[in-house]
PDB file of C-alpha atoms and ligand atoms in Angstrom:
ATOM      1  CA  MET A   1     -33.055   2.278 -39.845  1.00 46.00           C
ATOM      2  CA  LYS A   2     -35.622   4.277 -37.871  1.00 49.00           C
ATOM      3  CA  GLN A   3     -33.320   4.288 -34.878  1.00 53.00           C
ATOM      4  CA  ASN A   4     -30.592   5.665 -37.067  1.00 56.00           C
ATOM      5  CA  LYS A   5     -32.806   8.400 -38.409  1.00 56.00           C
ATOM      6  CA  ASN A   6     -33.781   9.353 -34.875  1.00 60.00           C
ATOM      7  CA  SER A   7     -30.240   9.582 -33.659  1.00 65.00           C
ATOM      8  CA  ASN A   8     -29.350  11.582 -36.772  1.00 67.00           C
ATOM      9  CA  MET A   9     -32.183  13.915 -35.916  1.00 64.00           C
ATOM     10  CA  LYS A  10     -30.938  14.211 -32.343  1.00 68.00           C
ATOM     11  CA  PHE A  11     -27.479  14.999 -33.626  1.00 62.00           C
ATOM     12  CA  VAL A  12     -28.848  17.766 -35.847  1.00 62.00           C
ATOM     13  CA  VAL A  13     -30.808  19.227 -32.923  1.00 60.00           C
ATOM     14  CA  ILE A  14     -27.752  19.165 -30.665  1.00 59.00           C
ATOM     15  CA  LEU A  15     -25.638  20.778 -33.386  1.00 61.00           C
ATOM     16  CA  THR A  16     -28.245  23.492 -33.898  1.00 62.00           C
ATOM     17  CA  LEU A  17     -28.458  24.169 -30.166  1.00 60.00           C
ATOM     18  CA  LEU A  18     -24.690  24.330 -30.001  1.00 61.00           C
ATOM     19  CA  ALA A  19     -24.562  26.790 -32.902  1.00 61.00           C
ATOM     20  CA  VAL A  20     -27.202  28.977 -31.260  1.00 57.00           C
ATOM     21  CA  ALA A  21     -25.304  28.904 -27.966  1.00 62.00           C
ATOM     22  CA  ILE A  22     -22.059  29.895 -29.682  1.00 57.00           C
ATOM     23  CA  LEU A  23     -23.816  32.689 -31.573  1.00 57.00           C
ATOM     24  CA  ALA A  24     -25.376  33.959 -28.343  1.00 56.00           C
ATOM     25  CA  ALA A  25     -21.979  33.879 -26.643  1.00 55.00           C
ATOM     26  CA  VAL A  26     -20.444  35.811 -29.545  1.00 51.00           C
ATOM     27  CA  VAL A  27     -23.214  38.428 -29.400  1.00 49.00           C
ATOM     28  CA  VAL A  28     -22.843  38.837 -25.637  1.00 46.00           C
ATOM     29  CA  PHE A  29     -19.080  38.981 -25.960  1.00 48.00           C
ATOM     30  CA  SER A  30     -19.069  41.580 -28.753  1.00 46.00           C
ATOM     31  CA  ASN A  31     -21.661  43.697 -26.966  1.00 43.00           C
ATOM     32  CA  LYS A  32     -19.461  43.648 -23.916  1.00 40.00           C
ATOM     33  CA  GLU A  33     -16.525  44.771 -26.059  1.00 41.00           C
ATOM     34  CA  GLU A  34     -18.541  47.625 -27.516  1.00 39.00           C
ATOM     35  CA  THR A  35     -19.678  48.982 -24.178  1.00 39.00           C
ATOM     36  CA  LEU A  36     -16.085  49.274 -22.960  1.00 39.00           C
ATOM     37  CA  PRO A  37     -15.190  52.949 -23.019  1.00 41.00           C
ATOM     38  CA  THR A  38     -12.589  53.431 -25.742  1.00 51.00           C
ATOM     39  CA  ASP A  39     -10.459  55.625 -23.501  1.00 52.00           C
ATOM     40  CA  THR A  40      -9.644  52.884 -21.025  1.00 51.00           C
ATOM     41  CA  LYS A  41      -7.879  50.593 -23.453  1.00 69.00           C
ATOM     42  CA  LYS A  42      -4.217  50.340 -22.593  1.00 83.00           C
ATOM     43  CA  ILE A  43      -2.116  48.990 -25.433  1.00 92.00           C
ATOM     44  CA  ASP A  44       0.987  46.973 -24.651  1.00 93.00           C
ATOM     45  CA  ILE A  45       3.579  48.200 -27.168  1.00 95.00           C
ATOM     46  CA  THR A  46       6.359  45.854 -26.017  1.00 95.00           C
ATOM     47  CA  GLY A  47       8.283  44.657 -29.080  1.00 96.00           C
ATOM     48  CA  GLN A  48       6.600  47.130 -31.437  1.00 98.00           C
ATOM     49  CA  PRO A  49       8.623  49.585 -33.523  1.00 98.00           C
ATOM     50  CA  SER A  50       8.667  52.908 -31.727  1.00 97.00           C
ATOM     51  CA  LEU A  51       9.723  56.416 -32.566  1.00 97.00           C
ATOM     52  CA  GLY A  52      10.394  59.251 -30.144  1.00 97.00           C
ATOM     53  CA  ASP A  53      11.065  59.566 -26.440  1.00 97.00           C
ATOM     54  CA  GLN A  54      10.338  56.371 -24.486  1.00 95.00           C
ATOM     55  CA  ASP A  55       9.298  58.508 -21.523  1.00 95.00           C
ATOM     56  CA  ALA A  56       7.058  60.797 -23.569  1.00 97.00           C
ATOM     57  CA  PRO A  57       3.823  61.638 -21.739  1.00 96.00           C
ATOM     58  CA  VAL A  58       1.674  60.671 -24.724  1.00 97.00           C
ATOM     59  CA  THR A  59       1.682  57.393 -26.631  1.00 97.00           C
ATOM     60  CA  ILE A  60       0.218  57.103 -30.107  1.00 98.00           C
ATOM     61  CA  VAL A  61      -0.310  53.728 -31.736  1.00 98.00           C
ATOM     62  CA  GLU A  62      -1.082  53.435 -35.430  1.00 98.00           C
ATOM     63  CA  PHE A  63      -2.772  50.241 -36.570  1.00 98.00           C
ATOM     64  CA  GLY A  64      -1.938  50.093 -40.263  1.00 98.00           C
ATOM     65  CA  ASP A  65      -1.728  47.818 -43.274  1.00 98.00           C
ATOM     66  CA  PHE A  66       0.911  48.219 -46.027  1.00 97.00           C
ATOM     67  CA  LYS A  67      -1.727  47.237 -48.572  1.00 97.00           C
ATOM     68  CA  CYS A  68      -4.197  49.927 -47.470  1.00 96.00           C
ATOM     69  CA  PRO A  69      -4.362  53.147 -49.536  1.00 96.00           C
ATOM     70  CA  ALA A  70      -5.775  55.207 -46.627  1.00 97.00           C
ATOM     71  CA  CYS A  71      -2.757  54.194 -44.513  1.00 98.00           C
ATOM     72  CA  LYS A  72      -0.398  55.379 -47.239  1.00 97.00           C
ATOM     73  CA  ALA A  73      -2.344  58.670 -47.408  1.00 97.00           C
ATOM     74  CA  TRP A  74      -2.232  59.015 -43.608  1.00 98.00           C
ATOM     75  CA  GLY A  75       1.535  58.484 -43.699  1.00 98.00           C
ATOM     76  CA  GLU A  76       1.871  61.276 -46.229  1.00 97.00           C
ATOM     77  CA  MET A  77      -0.641  63.774 -44.832  1.00 98.00           C
ATOM     78  CA  ILE A  78      -0.771  63.399 -41.044  1.00 98.00           C
ATOM     79  CA  TYR A  79       2.326  61.506 -39.934  1.00 98.00           C
ATOM     80  CA  PRO A  80       4.908  64.164 -41.017  1.00 98.00           C
ATOM     81  CA  LYS A  81       3.015  66.810 -39.006  1.00 98.00           C
ATOM     82  CA  LEU A  82       3.003  64.527 -35.957  1.00 98.00           C
ATOM     83  CA  VAL A  83       6.746  63.973 -36.293  1.00 98.00           C
ATOM     84  CA  THR A  84       7.524  67.701 -36.405  1.00 98.00           C
ATOM     85  CA  ASP A  85       4.959  68.911 -33.876  1.00 98.00           C
ATOM     86  CA  TYR A  86       4.989  66.170 -31.257  1.00 98.00           C
ATOM     87  CA  ILE A  87       7.427  63.279 -31.794  1.00 98.00           C
ATOM     88  CA  GLU A  88      10.610  65.292 -32.293  1.00 98.00           C
ATOM     89  CA  THR A  89       9.641  67.609 -29.440  1.00 98.00           C
ATOM     90  CA  GLY A  90       9.423  64.712 -26.957  1.00 98.00           C
ATOM     91  CA  THR A  91       5.679  64.874 -26.342  1.00 98.00           C
ATOM     92  CA  VAL A  92       4.740  61.716 -28.230  1.00 98.00           C
ATOM     93  CA  GLN A  93       6.115  58.221 -28.503  1.00 98.00           C
ATOM     94  CA  PHE A  94       4.770  56.699 -31.716  1.00 98.00           C
ATOM     95  CA  SER A  95       4.347  52.964 -32.416  1.00 98.00           C
ATOM     96  CA  PHE A  96       3.040  50.922 -35.323  1.00 98.00           C
ATOM     97  CA  VAL A  97       1.089  47.655 -35.237  1.00 98.00           C
ATOM     98  CA  ASN A  98       0.450  45.558 -38.346  1.00 98.00           C
ATOM     99  CA  VAL A  99      -3.102  44.884 -39.484  1.00 98.00           C
ATOM    100  CA  LEU A 100      -3.844  42.097 -41.959  1.00 98.00           C
ATOM    101  CA  PHE A 101      -7.179  43.220 -43.390  1.00 96.00           C
ATOM    102  CA  HIS A 102      -5.981  42.735 -46.993  1.00 95.00           C
ATOM    103  CA  GLY A 103      -4.988  39.076 -46.660  1.00 95.00           C
ATOM    104  CA  ASP A 104      -1.803  37.342 -47.822  1.00 97.00           C
ATOM    105  CA  GLU A 105      -0.126  40.489 -49.121  1.00 98.00           C
ATOM    106  CA  SER A 106      -0.664  42.257 -45.778  1.00 98.00           C
ATOM    107  CA  THR A 107       0.829  39.219 -44.056  1.00 98.00           C
ATOM    108  CA  LEU A 108       3.873  39.097 -46.327  1.00 98.00           C
ATOM    109  CA  GLY A 109       4.528  42.836 -45.925  1.00 98.00           C
ATOM    110  CA  SER A 110       4.227  42.482 -42.149  1.00 98.00           C
ATOM    111  CA  ILE A 111       6.538  39.450 -42.017  1.00 98.00           C
ATOM    112  CA  ALA A 112       9.167  41.377 -44.014  1.00 98.00           C
ATOM    113  CA  ALA A 113       8.811  44.528 -41.893  1.00 98.00           C
ATOM    114  CA  GLU A 114       9.096  42.521 -38.653  1.00 98.00           C
ATOM    115  CA  SER A 115      12.205  40.821 -40.069  1.00 98.00           C
ATOM    116  CA  VAL A 116      13.829  44.193 -40.821  1.00 98.00           C
ATOM    117  CA  LEU A 117      12.825  45.419 -37.350  1.00 98.00           C
ATOM    118  CA  GLU A 118      14.515  42.407 -35.780  1.00 98.00           C
ATOM    119  CA  ARG A 119      17.685  42.374 -37.862  1.00 98.00           C
ATOM    120  CA  SER A 120      18.253  46.060 -38.712  1.00 97.00           C
ATOM    121  CA  PRO A 121      16.167  48.062 -36.212  1.00 97.00           C
ATOM    122  CA  SER A 122      17.893  51.369 -37.033  1.00 96.00           C
ATOM    123  CA  ILE A 123      16.413  51.462 -40.538  1.00 97.00           C
ATOM    124  CA  TYR A 124      13.000  49.979 -39.710  1.00 98.00           C
ATOM    125  CA  TRP A 125      11.103  53.239 -40.272  1.00 98.00           C
ATOM    126  CA  ASP A 126      12.867  53.977 -43.570  1.00 98.00           C
ATOM    127  CA  PHE A 127      11.952  50.514 -44.832  1.00 98.00           C
ATOM    128  CA  HIS A 128       8.408  50.930 -43.504  1.00 98.00           C
ATOM    129  CA  HIS A 129       7.944  54.168 -45.474  1.00 98.00           C
ATOM    130  CA  ALA A 130       9.646  52.702 -48.546  1.00 98.00           C
ATOM    131  CA  LEU A 131       7.069  49.883 -48.504  1.00 98.00           C
ATOM    132  CA  TYR A 132       4.226  52.404 -48.422  1.00 98.00           C
ATOM    133  CA  ASP A 133       5.926  54.457 -51.148  1.00 97.00           C
ATOM    134  CA  ALA A 134       5.940  51.349 -53.329  1.00 97.00           C
ATOM    135  CA  GLN A 135       2.156  51.000 -53.035  1.00 96.00           C
ATOM    136  CA  PRO A 136       0.780  51.821 -56.507  1.00 95.00           C
ATOM    137  CA  ALA A 137      -1.345  54.987 -56.672  1.00 90.00           C
ATOM    138  CA  GLU A 138      -3.843  53.283 -58.958  1.00 88.00           C
ATOM    139  CA  ASN A 139      -5.186  49.755 -59.001  1.00 85.00           C
ATOM    140  CA  HIS A 140      -3.807  49.067 -55.536  1.00 77.00           C
ATOM    141  CA  ASP A 141      -5.964  45.944 -55.291  1.00 84.00           C
ATOM    142  CA  ALA A 142      -3.753  44.271 -57.891  1.00 92.00           C
ATOM    143  CA  GLU A 143      -1.005  42.161 -56.345  1.00 96.00           C
ATOM    144  CA  TRP A 144       2.125  44.169 -55.624  1.00 96.00           C
ATOM    145  CA  ILE A 145       3.453  42.875 -52.270  1.00 98.00           C
ATOM    146  CA  THR A 146       5.523  39.943 -53.493  1.00 98.00           C
ATOM    147  CA  PRO A 147       8.840  38.583 -52.164  1.00 98.00           C
ATOM    148  CA  GLU A 148      10.558  39.842 -55.346  1.00 98.00           C
ATOM    149  CA  ARG A 149       9.210  43.377 -54.961  1.00 98.00           C
ATOM    150  CA  ILE A 150      10.110  43.454 -51.261  1.00 98.00           C
ATOM    151  CA  LEU A 151      13.687  42.384 -52.027  1.00 98.00           C
ATOM    152  CA  GLU A 152      13.838  45.080 -54.694  1.00 98.00           C
ATOM    153  CA  ILE A 153      12.699  47.705 -52.162  1.00 98.00           C
ATOM    154  CA  ALA A 154      15.162  46.312 -49.605  1.00 98.00           C
ATOM    155  CA  SER A 155      18.038  46.553 -52.103  1.00 98.00           C
ATOM    156  CA  ASP A 156      18.045  50.328 -51.515  1.00 97.00           C
ATOM    157  CA  PHE A 157      19.207  49.639 -47.954  1.00 98.00           C
ATOM    158  CA  PRO A 158      22.775  48.325 -47.600  1.00 98.00           C
ATOM    159  CA  GLU A 159      21.964  47.511 -43.951  1.00 97.00           C
ATOM    160  CA  ILE A 160      19.508  44.805 -45.006  1.00 98.00           C
ATOM    161  CA  ASP A 161      20.926  41.332 -45.648  1.00 98.00           C
ATOM    162  CA  GLN A 162      18.931  40.225 -48.697  1.00 97.00           C
ATOM    163  CA  THR A 163      19.596  36.513 -48.130  1.00 98.00           C
ATOM    164  CA  LEU A 164      18.345  36.629 -44.552  1.00 98.00           C
ATOM    165  CA  LEU A 165      15.296  38.686 -45.497  1.00 98.00           C
ATOM    166  CA  LYS A 166      14.453  36.197 -48.242  1.00 98.00           C
ATOM    167  CA  GLU A 167      14.873  33.322 -45.796  1.00 98.00           C
ATOM    168  CA  ASP A 168      12.663  35.048 -43.244  1.00 98.00           C
ATOM    169  CA  MET A 169       9.934  35.523 -45.857  1.00 98.00           C
ATOM    170  CA  ASP A 170      10.231  31.938 -47.165  1.00 98.00           C
ATOM    171  CA  GLN A 171      10.057  30.483 -43.675  1.00 98.00           C
ATOM    172  CA  GLN A 172       7.604  33.049 -42.282  1.00 98.00           C
ATOM    173  CA  ALA A 173      10.199  33.468 -39.543  1.00 98.00           C
ATOM    174  CA  THR A 174       8.529  36.449 -37.873  1.00 98.00           C
ATOM    175  CA  MET A 175       4.997  35.031 -38.004  1.00 98.00           C
ATOM    176  CA  GLU A 176       4.839  34.944 -34.213  1.00 98.00           C
ATOM    177  CA  LYS A 177       5.332  38.728 -34.094  1.00 98.00           C
ATOM    178  CA  VAL A 178       2.671  39.180 -36.748  1.00 98.00           C
ATOM    179  CA  LYS A 179       0.276  36.999 -34.739  1.00 98.00           C
ATOM    180  CA  LEU A 180       0.982  39.155 -31.684  1.00 97.00           C
ATOM    181  CA  ASP A 181      -0.129  42.166 -33.718  1.00 98.00           C
ATOM    182  CA  GLU A 182      -3.274  40.319 -34.800  1.00 97.00           C
ATOM    183  CA  ASP A 183      -4.066  39.643 -31.133  1.00 97.00           C
ATOM    184  CA  LEU A 184      -3.672  43.350 -30.367  1.00 97.00           C
ATOM    185  CA  VAL A 185      -5.943  44.258 -33.277  1.00 97.00           C
ATOM    186  CA  ARG A 186      -8.612  41.956 -31.852  1.00 96.00           C
ATOM    187  CA  GLU A 187      -8.085  43.116 -28.272  1.00 95.00           C
ATOM    188  CA  VAL A 188      -8.338  46.798 -29.128  1.00 95.00           C
ATOM    189  CA  GLY A 189     -11.248  46.195 -31.509  1.00 95.00           C
ATOM    190  CA  VAL A 190      -9.639  47.754 -34.563  1.00 96.00           C
ATOM    191  CA  ALA A 191     -12.251  47.801 -37.333  1.00 96.00           C
ATOM    192  CA  MET A 192     -10.608  50.031 -39.937  1.00 97.00           C
ATOM    193  CA  THR A 193      -7.175  51.124 -41.075  1.00 97.00           C
ATOM    194  CA  PRO A 194      -5.547  53.325 -40.179  1.00 98.00           C
ATOM    195  CA  THR A 195      -6.766  53.317 -36.600  1.00 98.00           C
ATOM    196  CA  ILE A 196      -5.053  55.870 -34.383  1.00 98.00           C
ATOM    197  CA  VAL A 197      -5.085  55.412 -30.617  1.00 97.00           C
ATOM    198  CA  ILE A 198      -3.863  58.250 -28.397  1.00 97.00           C
ATOM    199  CA  ASN A 199      -3.142  57.208 -24.793  1.00 95.00           C
ATOM    200  CA  GLY A 200      -5.779  54.528 -25.151  1.00 93.00           C
ATOM    201  CA  LYS A 201      -8.361  56.749 -26.852  1.00 94.00           C
ATOM    202  CA  MET A 202      -9.370  55.697 -30.347  1.00 96.00           C
ATOM    203  CA  MET A 203      -9.704  58.610 -32.786  1.00 97.00           C
ATOM    204  CA  GLU A 204     -12.968  58.731 -34.698  1.00 96.00           C
ATOM    205  CA  ASP A 205     -11.387  60.316 -37.773  1.00 97.00           C
ATOM    206  CA  PRO A 206      -7.659  59.588 -38.178  1.00 98.00           C
ATOM    207  CA  PHE A 207      -7.401  62.389 -40.764  1.00 98.00           C
ATOM    208  CA  ASP A 208      -8.730  65.128 -38.466  1.00 98.00           C
ATOM    209  CA  TYR A 209      -5.437  66.680 -37.365  1.00 98.00           C
ATOM    210  CA  GLU A 210      -7.149  69.298 -35.194  1.00 98.00           C
ATOM    211  CA  ALA A 211      -8.878  66.504 -33.233  1.00 98.00           C
ATOM    212  CA  ILE A 212      -5.573  64.640 -32.963  1.00 98.00           C
ATOM    213  CA  LYS A 213      -3.916  67.793 -31.596  1.00 98.00           C
ATOM    214  CA  SER A 214      -6.686  68.257 -29.009  1.00 97.00           C
ATOM    215  CA  ALA A 215      -6.452  64.601 -27.974  1.00 97.00           C
ATOM    216  CA  ILE A 216      -2.679  64.929 -27.517  1.00 98.00           C
ATOM    217  CA  GLU A 217      -3.037  68.121 -25.475  1.00 97.00           C
ATOM    218  CA  GLN A 218      -5.746  66.527 -23.351  1.00 96.00           C
ATOM    219  CA  ALA A 219      -3.695  63.359 -22.808  1.00 95.00           C
ATOM    220  CA  LYS A 220      -0.712  65.484 -21.830  1.00 94.00           C
ATOM    221  CA  LYS A 221      -2.830  67.449 -19.340  1.00 93.00           C
ATOM    222  CA  ASP A 222      -4.248  64.231 -17.852  1.00 90.00           C
ATOM    223  CA  LYS A 223      -0.676  63.047 -17.237  1.00 83.00           C
ATOM    224  CA  ASP A 224       0.418  66.255 -15.481  1.00 79.00           C
TER     225      ASP A 224
HETATM  226 CA1   CA B 301       4.492  44.316 -34.629  1.00 78.45          CA
END
């Protein structure tokens, strides 16, 4: 009995030591992440939806979440200016990466968007904006991203095969793509949505359009 108690005790001590070691490793690791200068992070946008000239000198990546009200606001306030001033003029190539900070609904929205990107790439951005448009202005925490609602939104697009989209959602067919986005989120150290990264430089305030403009001009100059 005593022997047993002793070995139990030993087990507890080992477990505690192990937990402390893991914690220490996590602290060291996250400190290391934090000391990395934000402007040296290169983001691999392979397989991500992209808008604008592939050879544009400046790359902007938005990390966003369909369930996030600030992302919807960013899409309405900042994004249209970017399109007119920099994307359509060939200065910026714009990409979007899914973030799942709001749980299952974020995941479902991302799975559906990745499915549309795979099957009907030409209307990806229209579907993307339609999803954000469907986000309720009030009480956005209440559940609204459901398979039924997504199919309803998709029904506005004749290009989308409803049966295949439903299948993709049921079977989480594009989960691998969503996981790839999650890896990027972790790698880049995205802590809020939307996060805007301009040629590897993370913007402090995604709603400061003047700062975004300066960052684009600077990135363009650095390339020249
Ligand atoms: Ca993606």
